[in-house]
Amino acid sequence: MTPIKTVRIDPDGAFPELCAALLARGGFGVVGAEAGAGSASAGSASAASGGCIPVVRGLVAETAASFGYEDGRTEPLIAVVRVEDLQDEAVVAAAGSAHAYCLVGDGDAVVKATVLAAYKRWQIERRLHESEARFRFMAENAGDVIWILDVERGAFSYISPSIERLRGLSVEAAMAERMEDSLSPDSLAKARAQLAERYALYMETGVAHPITDIYEQRHGDGGMRFVEITTTLRAGPDGRGIEVLGVSRDVSERVATERSLRATLAERDILLQELGHRIKNTLSLTGSLISLAGSRAVNTQDAELFEESKARVQAMALLYDMLLSSGSTATVAVAPYIKALCDKIGAAFAPSRVGEAIELRLEGEGRGAELDSSRAVALGLILNEALTNAFKYAAGPGRAASVRVSLREGEDRIELRIVDDGPGLPAGAEAGDGLGLRLIRELVAQLKGRLRVESSERGLSLVLDLPR
């Protein structure tokens, strides 16, 4: 049922009495000049229709040119036309501009349907107008620039006023500009490639995926600005893209800050690399000085102490060498670090059995456990002490020492196991009497780990359980 009960007959239109009679036969109350003594009042009609009274106006060729809302009214407009007047193109065009029209001879049901259609179309137009008004208000008051590019014409159909703040151009100047003229050559090529890719994806999937990227755009002062633009494609009824909707904002300051930050980080990395080189060189020099001092030792025990000290320094030098070669100044991968230490220490103690003196087994290597540099130093010293002691004490007359090292990486723990085939520790040494074992225990405590010592006449096993 139509929500409209009353209509207003425009006395300035053609044949108002005929219009009033037509609508009255359709069951509507009518108001307006010459509508009849039984017509409803304008006030009661407005209340009955919720404030909306459709205007009914007769239309002939003589009034076609002025037909419409010349008085500024915004109610639904209904045209009433005689059949013979439809031969005139001006009448047909004017009737089409109304919300609906009917013929003088139409029946009651057609008249009711015409009024309902006019009311529905008027509601749709009003909602569209309100939506457009809200959009324009937001677009014209937003800090970002909102724009619409007509794909077929390759020209802008709308640009919000904030373009003046962004690019120093008036809306008219920006609207007259082609996209090709606004972007730098590199940015234009990038934008075209991205739009072509997303258009092809849209044609394949039917889903428009937005693009957000940074481009160089010309400013009215002749310079360039870095602009972050988000675009999406709007398609027509046939599925083909008809418009590109975009939002642009100036990010020149952000880009400059990011570039400055990258330059600062690069400079810091260079300084840290230089510091690492100096530490590595200092450790190498320290190792050479220890070796030189050891060559003057008067007895074998003193010479061994010098060699052990030199090995500890070399373990730290190897760490810094790995940090420098990996490009990281903060962390080191555990598995490669242990492998390099085993190779170096094995070659030092068994140069004729390189690759055989130490059997290395890495389990769970794919997890890629890493330690910060300070903890890696402690781990390297632990391994150095354990391997050095194994080669010193596991070997015997006519027998070379053989050591097995295994690394197991868990989700949050690292297990390092060093096993030799020597005679094991002397009685009481498990308690930590030896200098090497005491040093290992102290380093394990620094790493907040646990150490298990298993000694028998078949060999010695050290098991370290460390948090990652």
XYZ file of C-alpha atoms in Angstrom:
468
model
C 0.000 0.000 0.000
C 1.323 3.471 -0.856
C 2.252 5.613 2.181
C 0.889 8.660 0.329
C -2.736 9.570 1.013
C -2.785 13.147 -0.277
C -1.364 14.980 -3.293
C -1.052 18.634 -4.183
C -2.366 19.832 -7.532
C -0.214 22.589 -9.036
C -2.645 25.300 -10.219
C 0.006 26.675 -12.577
C 0.210 23.444 -14.530
C -2.030 22.485 -17.460
C -5.631 21.396 -16.768
C -5.419 21.362 -12.895
C -9.127 20.423 -12.571
C -8.592 17.363 -14.765
C -5.571 16.366 -12.670
C -7.543 16.731 -9.460
C -10.344 14.582 -10.772
C -7.909 11.896 -11.938
C -6.166 11.647 -8.535
C -9.456 11.791 -6.643
C -10.715 8.803 -8.669
C -7.527 7.015 -7.649
C -8.512 7.455 -3.982
C -6.190 10.348 -3.059
C -7.087 13.458 -1.198
C -6.056 16.597 -3.057
C -5.000 20.077 -1.950
C -4.250 23.198 -3.901
C -6.057 25.960 -5.725
C -9.181 24.886 -7.552
C -8.874 21.350 -6.155
C -12.493 21.344 -4.939
C -14.386 22.268 -1.801
C -13.959 18.801 -0.297
C -10.136 18.907 -0.490
C -8.009 18.273 2.585
C -6.104 21.143 4.131
C -2.371 21.441 3.434
C -1.541 21.005 7.116
C -3.529 17.824 7.603
C -2.247 16.466 4.279
C 1.337 17.078 5.320
C 0.795 15.285 8.625
C -0.922 12.356 6.927
C 1.941 11.874 4.489
C 4.787 12.315 6.946
C 5.675 15.777 5.636
C 5.851 14.717 1.959
C 3.045 15.772 -0.425
C 3.670 14.814 -4.069
C 3.080 17.599 -6.566
C 0.877 16.719 -9.537
C 1.286 18.938 -12.591
C -0.400 18.821 -15.953
C 1.986 18.828 -18.913
C 1.437 20.127 -22.462
C 3.801 21.246 -25.220
C 3.483 24.920 -24.221
C 4.648 24.243 -20.625
C 7.288 21.565 -21.390
C 10.198 24.029 -21.401
C 9.412 25.281 -17.881
C 8.327 21.925 -16.430
C 10.284 20.959 -13.312
C 11.343 22.433 -9.987
C 11.683 26.055 -10.900
C 10.232 27.036 -7.536
C 12.812 24.979 -5.591
C 10.357 22.429 -4.213
C 11.804 18.995 -3.451
C 8.640 16.846 -3.197
C 7.995 13.979 -5.608
C 6.849 15.389 -8.950
C 4.183 13.584 -11.005
C 3.326 14.590 -14.556
C -0.130 14.108 -16.052
C -0.126 13.914 -19.858
C -2.754 13.558 -22.540
C -2.166 10.806 -25.069
C -2.137 13.156 -28.047
C 0.600 15.310 -26.441
C 3.040 12.373 -26.368
C 3.660 13.019 -30.061
C 5.715 16.026 -28.991
C 9.353 15.190 -28.114
C 9.569 18.080 -25.649
C 6.601 16.657 -23.738
C 8.176 13.192 -23.642
C 11.481 14.629 -22.379
C 9.760 16.730 -19.711
C 7.645 13.758 -18.553
C 10.826 11.702 -18.213
C 12.321 14.324 -15.904
C 9.470 13.852 -13.439
C 9.603 11.111 -10.810
C 6.720 9.407 -12.633
C 3.932 10.238 -15.067
C 0.481 8.938 -15.975
C -2.058 9.540 -18.713
C -5.335 11.357 -18.313
C -7.212 8.209 -19.192
C -5.374 5.798 -16.851
C -7.401 3.702 -14.435
C -7.358 3.845 -10.653
C -4.740 1.063 -10.241
C -2.349 2.754 -12.684
C -2.746 6.083 -10.895
C -1.975 4.480 -7.533
C 1.060 2.696 -8.988
C 2.276 5.963 -10.532
C 2.120 7.813 -7.215
C 3.908 4.947 -5.447
C 6.624 4.817 -8.143
C 7.120 8.580 -7.896
C 7.449 8.367 -4.120
C 9.963 5.489 -4.298
C 12.075 7.205 -6.935
C 12.017 10.417 -4.897
C 13.207 8.509 -1.814
C 16.078 6.965 -3.780
C 17.116 10.347 -5.207
C 16.986 11.913 -1.752
C 19.192 9.197 -0.253
C 21.635 9.530 -3.133
C 21.709 13.284 -2.686
C 22.329 12.975 1.069
C 25.049 10.367 0.479
C 26.739 12.571 -2.107
C 26.498 15.567 0.214
C 28.162 13.611 3.034
C 30.859 12.360 0.680
C 31.573 15.862 -0.592
C 31.677 17.240 2.943
C 34.212 14.600 4.034
C 36.239 14.875 0.841
C 36.383 18.654 0.914
C 37.349 18.795 4.585
C 39.767 15.861 4.712
C 43.500 16.387 4.994
C 44.129 13.702 2.378
C 43.311 14.293 -1.273
C 40.423 12.195 -2.584
C 40.192 11.814 -6.351
C 38.456 9.855 -9.096
C 40.044 9.030 -12.454
C 37.875 8.142 -15.434
C 39.557 5.119 -17.016
C 38.121 5.535 -20.498
C 38.918 9.247 -20.813
C 42.152 9.009 -18.844
C 41.149 12.206 -17.039
C 40.153 13.147 -13.500
C 36.433 13.510 -12.834
C 36.839 14.680 -9.221
C 39.636 16.033 -7.004
C 39.057 17.321 -3.476
C 40.152 20.879 -2.518
C 42.989 19.610 -0.300
C 44.979 19.183 -3.527
C 46.148 22.754 -3.004
C 47.878 21.828 0.259
C 49.348 18.656 -1.209
C 50.604 19.918 -4.557
C 50.175 23.684 -4.604
C 47.621 23.465 -7.434
C 44.021 24.622 -7.670
C 41.338 22.021 -8.237
C 40.845 23.346 -11.772
C 44.557 23.086 -12.605
C 44.788 19.574 -11.164
C 41.645 18.444 -13.004
C 43.133 19.645 -16.300
C 46.377 17.742 -15.672
C 46.938 14.250 -17.025
C 48.217 11.516 -14.720
C 51.236 11.166 -17.026
C 52.183 14.772 -16.313
C 51.827 14.571 -12.530
C 54.204 11.659 -11.779
C 57.912 11.189 -12.332
C 58.784 8.731 -15.153
C 59.780 5.966 -12.729
C 56.663 6.433 -10.605
C 54.456 6.526 -13.695
C 55.920 3.243 -14.963
C 55.434 1.654 -11.531
C 51.839 2.892 -11.254
C 50.935 1.636 -14.732
C 52.440 -1.784 -14.060
C 50.603 -2.087 -10.742
C 47.270 -1.003 -12.221
C 47.649 -3.427 -15.138
C 48.455 -6.275 -12.729
C 45.504 -5.516 -10.442
C 43.153 -5.059 -13.406
C 44.128 -8.470 -14.758
C 43.615 -9.944 -11.274
C 40.206 -8.276 -11.053
C 39.129 -9.653 -14.439
C 40.210 -13.113 -13.264
C 38.714 -13.090 -9.749
C 36.083 -10.351 -9.819
C 37.587 -8.826 -6.655
C 39.166 -5.365 -6.669
C 42.333 -5.357 -4.548
C 43.556 -1.902 -3.427
C 47.125 -0.741 -4.057
C 49.101 1.358 -1.578
C 52.547 2.615 -2.537
C 54.750 5.709 -2.535
C 55.299 7.728 -5.703
C 57.135 10.898 -6.678
C 54.680 13.597 -7.739
C 55.345 17.056 -9.115
C 54.505 20.109 -6.991
C 53.340 23.473 -8.167
C 56.635 25.042 -7.055
C 58.507 22.910 -9.594
C 59.890 20.429 -7.081
C 58.911 16.853 -6.294
C 57.017 15.423 -3.340
C 56.790 11.874 -2.062
C 53.102 10.958 -1.998
C 51.533 7.796 -0.595
C 48.592 6.837 -2.804
C 45.971 4.180 -2.187
C 43.913 3.237 -5.250
C 41.177 0.776 -6.037
C 39.229 -0.028 -9.186
C 35.487 0.483 -9.551
C 33.790 -1.583 -12.209
C 30.700 -0.937 -14.292
C 27.702 -3.238 -14.832
C 29.585 -5.115 -17.564
C 32.437 -5.911 -15.172
C 34.950 -3.631 -16.864
C 36.830 -1.049 -14.845
C 35.404 2.421 -15.312
C 36.997 4.456 -12.500
C 40.071 4.479 -10.306
C 39.297 5.780 -6.823
C 42.307 7.200 -4.995
C 43.453 8.794 -1.739
C 46.758 10.704 -1.670
C 48.771 12.058 1.252
C 52.135 13.803 1.523
C 54.778 11.534 3.086
C 57.854 13.546 2.079
C 58.800 14.157 5.709
C 58.343 10.469 6.554
C 60.472 9.373 3.595
C 63.192 11.863 4.568
C 63.135 10.569 8.155
C 63.349 6.942 6.987
C 66.274 7.753 4.698
C 68.067 9.573 7.499
C 67.441 6.624 9.825
C 68.776 4.155 7.246
C 71.867 6.300 6.758
C 72.384 6.438 10.529
C 71.991 2.677 10.834
C 74.415 2.119 7.962
C 76.934 4.398 9.656
C 76.449 2.552 12.941
C 76.985 -0.787 11.206
C 80.210 0.515 9.668
C 81.420 1.674 13.078
C 80.510 -1.647 14.672
C 82.249 -3.536 11.873
C 85.346 -1.400 12.413
C 85.146 -2.046 16.157
C 84.821 -5.775 15.479
C 87.889 -5.718 13.231
C 89.869 -3.931 15.915
C 88.775 -6.416 18.580
C 89.685 -9.319 16.273
C 93.096 -7.788 15.516
C 93.689 -7.114 19.205
C 92.865 -10.717 20.072
C 95.167 -11.984 17.314
C 97.959 -9.772 18.614
C 97.285 -10.994 22.165
C 97.485 -14.596 20.961
C 100.813 -13.887 19.230
C 102.224 -12.263 22.359
C 101.133 -15.250 24.475
C 102.726 -17.612 21.964
C 105.938 -15.581 22.007
C 105.990 -15.626 25.806
C 105.276 -19.366 25.818
C 108.290 -20.020 23.616
C 110.458 -18.802 26.462
C 108.876 -21.034 29.115
C 111.501 -22.977 31.086
C 109.417 -26.100 31.644
C 106.692 -28.094 29.911
C 103.935 -27.217 32.377
C 104.437 -23.477 31.879
C 104.464 -23.928 28.117
C 101.170 -25.810 28.301
C 99.590 -23.005 30.315
C 100.620 -20.501 27.660
C 99.163 -22.708 24.920
C 95.887 -23.084 26.805
C 95.638 -19.307 27.237
C 96.388 -18.828 23.557
C 93.612 -21.291 22.631
C 91.118 -19.360 24.765
C 92.020 -16.127 23.026
C 91.723 -17.829 19.639
C 88.239 -19.076 20.541
C 87.137 -15.487 21.158
C 88.888 -14.282 17.980
C 87.036 -16.935 15.981
C 83.714 -15.648 17.331
C 84.418 -12.085 16.199
C 85.586 -13.389 12.853
C 82.229 -15.150 12.409
C 80.304 -12.075 13.537
C 82.114 -9.947 10.970
C 81.710 -12.433 8.122
C 77.981 -12.950 8.846
C 77.254 -9.224 8.843
C 75.733 -9.404 12.335
C 77.236 -7.614 15.295
C 74.799 -8.954 17.875
C 74.129 -12.664 17.378
C 75.857 -15.750 16.012
C 74.367 -19.002 14.740
C 75.273 -21.770 17.198
C 75.729 -24.715 14.802
C 78.204 -23.071 12.351
C 80.093 -21.530 15.271
C 80.569 -24.904 17.007
C 81.564 -26.567 13.733
C 84.219 -23.896 13.054
C 85.581 -24.240 16.607
C 85.771 -28.027 16.302
C 87.627 -27.757 12.983
C 90.105 -25.239 14.361
C 90.816 -27.052 17.624
C 90.939 -30.462 15.935
C 93.475 -29.184 13.378
C 95.602 -27.682 16.172
C 95.831 -30.897 18.216
C 95.766 -33.490 15.441
C 97.067 -31.821 12.264
C 97.654 -35.215 10.610
C 94.037 -36.270 11.205
C 92.081 -33.208 10.061
C 88.413 -34.180 9.807
C 88.937 -37.355 11.866
C 90.060 -36.185 15.296
C 86.616 -34.792 16.126
C 83.430 -36.447 14.988
C 80.765 -33.725 14.907
C 77.061 -34.551 14.788
C 74.506 -31.744 14.572
C 70.922 -32.679 15.399
C 68.031 -30.333 14.696
C 70.324 -27.951 12.841
C 67.390 -26.640 10.855
C 66.034 -24.778 13.867
C 68.862 -22.243 13.518
C 69.491 -21.449 17.184
C 71.325 -18.169 17.784
C 73.071 -16.680 20.790
C 74.060 -13.125 21.507
C 77.780 -12.446 21.227
C 78.527 -12.436 24.981
C 76.849 -15.833 25.538
C 78.517 -17.196 22.408
C 81.929 -16.245 23.865
C 81.134 -18.242 27.012
C 79.968 -21.228 24.963
C 83.100 -21.066 22.814
C 85.335 -21.042 25.883
C 83.456 -24.032 27.316
C 83.947 -26.013 24.113
C 87.584 -24.960 23.900
C 88.287 -26.159 27.461
C 86.412 -29.438 26.953
C 88.140 -30.290 23.655
C 91.546 -29.175 24.866
C 91.256 -31.391 27.973
C 90.027 -34.302 25.840
C 93.031 -34.145 23.519
C 95.449 -33.636 26.408
C 94.240 -36.441 28.662
C 92.347 -38.912 26.458
C 95.386 -39.677 24.313
C 97.891 -42.231 25.522
C 101.012 -43.985 24.346
C 100.360 -45.313 20.844
C 96.776 -44.122 20.870
C 95.313 -40.891 19.416
C 92.357 -39.275 21.076
C 88.966 -39.407 19.385
C 86.216 -36.989 20.389
C 82.519 -36.960 19.489
C 80.577 -33.685 19.698
C 76.825 -33.561 19.208
C 74.538 -30.537 19.210
C 70.799 -30.860 19.673
C 68.589 -27.783 19.251
C 65.202 -27.886 20.918
C 62.425 -25.333 20.980
C 63.870 -23.473 23.950
C 66.985 -25.464 24.973
C 70.365 -26.394 23.502
C 72.120 -29.611 24.468
C 75.862 -29.899 23.768
C 77.498 -33.270 24.405
C 81.315 -33.822 24.277
C 82.434 -37.451 24.605
C 86.002 -38.823 24.360
C 87.322 -42.396 24.425
C 90.022 -41.804 27.042
C 90.450 -43.290 30.539
C 88.127 -40.759 32.198
C 88.874 -38.329 35.011
C 91.160 -39.128 37.924
C 89.408 -39.924 41.195
C 87.898 -36.775 42.745
C 88.267 -34.643 39.637
C 84.500 -34.718 38.976
C 84.038 -32.389 41.924
C 85.891 -29.664 40.066
C 89.487 -29.936 41.276
C 90.919 -29.413 37.782
C 91.353 -25.844 36.475
C 89.667 -26.642 33.156
C 86.603 -28.237 34.743
C 86.274 -25.401 37.272
C 86.327 -22.898 34.423
C 83.687 -24.895 32.544
C 81.417 -24.980 35.610
C 81.715 -21.205 36.108
C 80.927 -20.503 32.449
C 77.921 -22.853 32.505
C 76.636 -21.017 35.592
C 77.007 -17.688 33.737
C 74.832 -19.109 30.953
C 72.241 -20.272 33.536
C 72.639 -23.820 32.268
C 73.264 -27.241 33.742
C 76.366 -29.464 33.462
C 76.434 -33.236 33.837
C 79.786 -35.063 34.045
C 79.873 -38.810 33.338
C 83.294 -40.436 33.729
C 84.343 -44.073 33.425
C 87.327 -46.053 32.263
C 85.741 -46.087 28.782
C 85.825 -42.331 28.475
C 84.520 -38.964 29.650
C 81.190 -37.369 28.756
C 80.259 -33.729 29.363
C 76.599 -32.804 28.769
C 75.613 -29.126 28.757
C 71.961 -28.125 28.868
C 71.605 -24.415 28.031
C 68.596 -22.098 27.510
C 68.309 -20.622 23.994
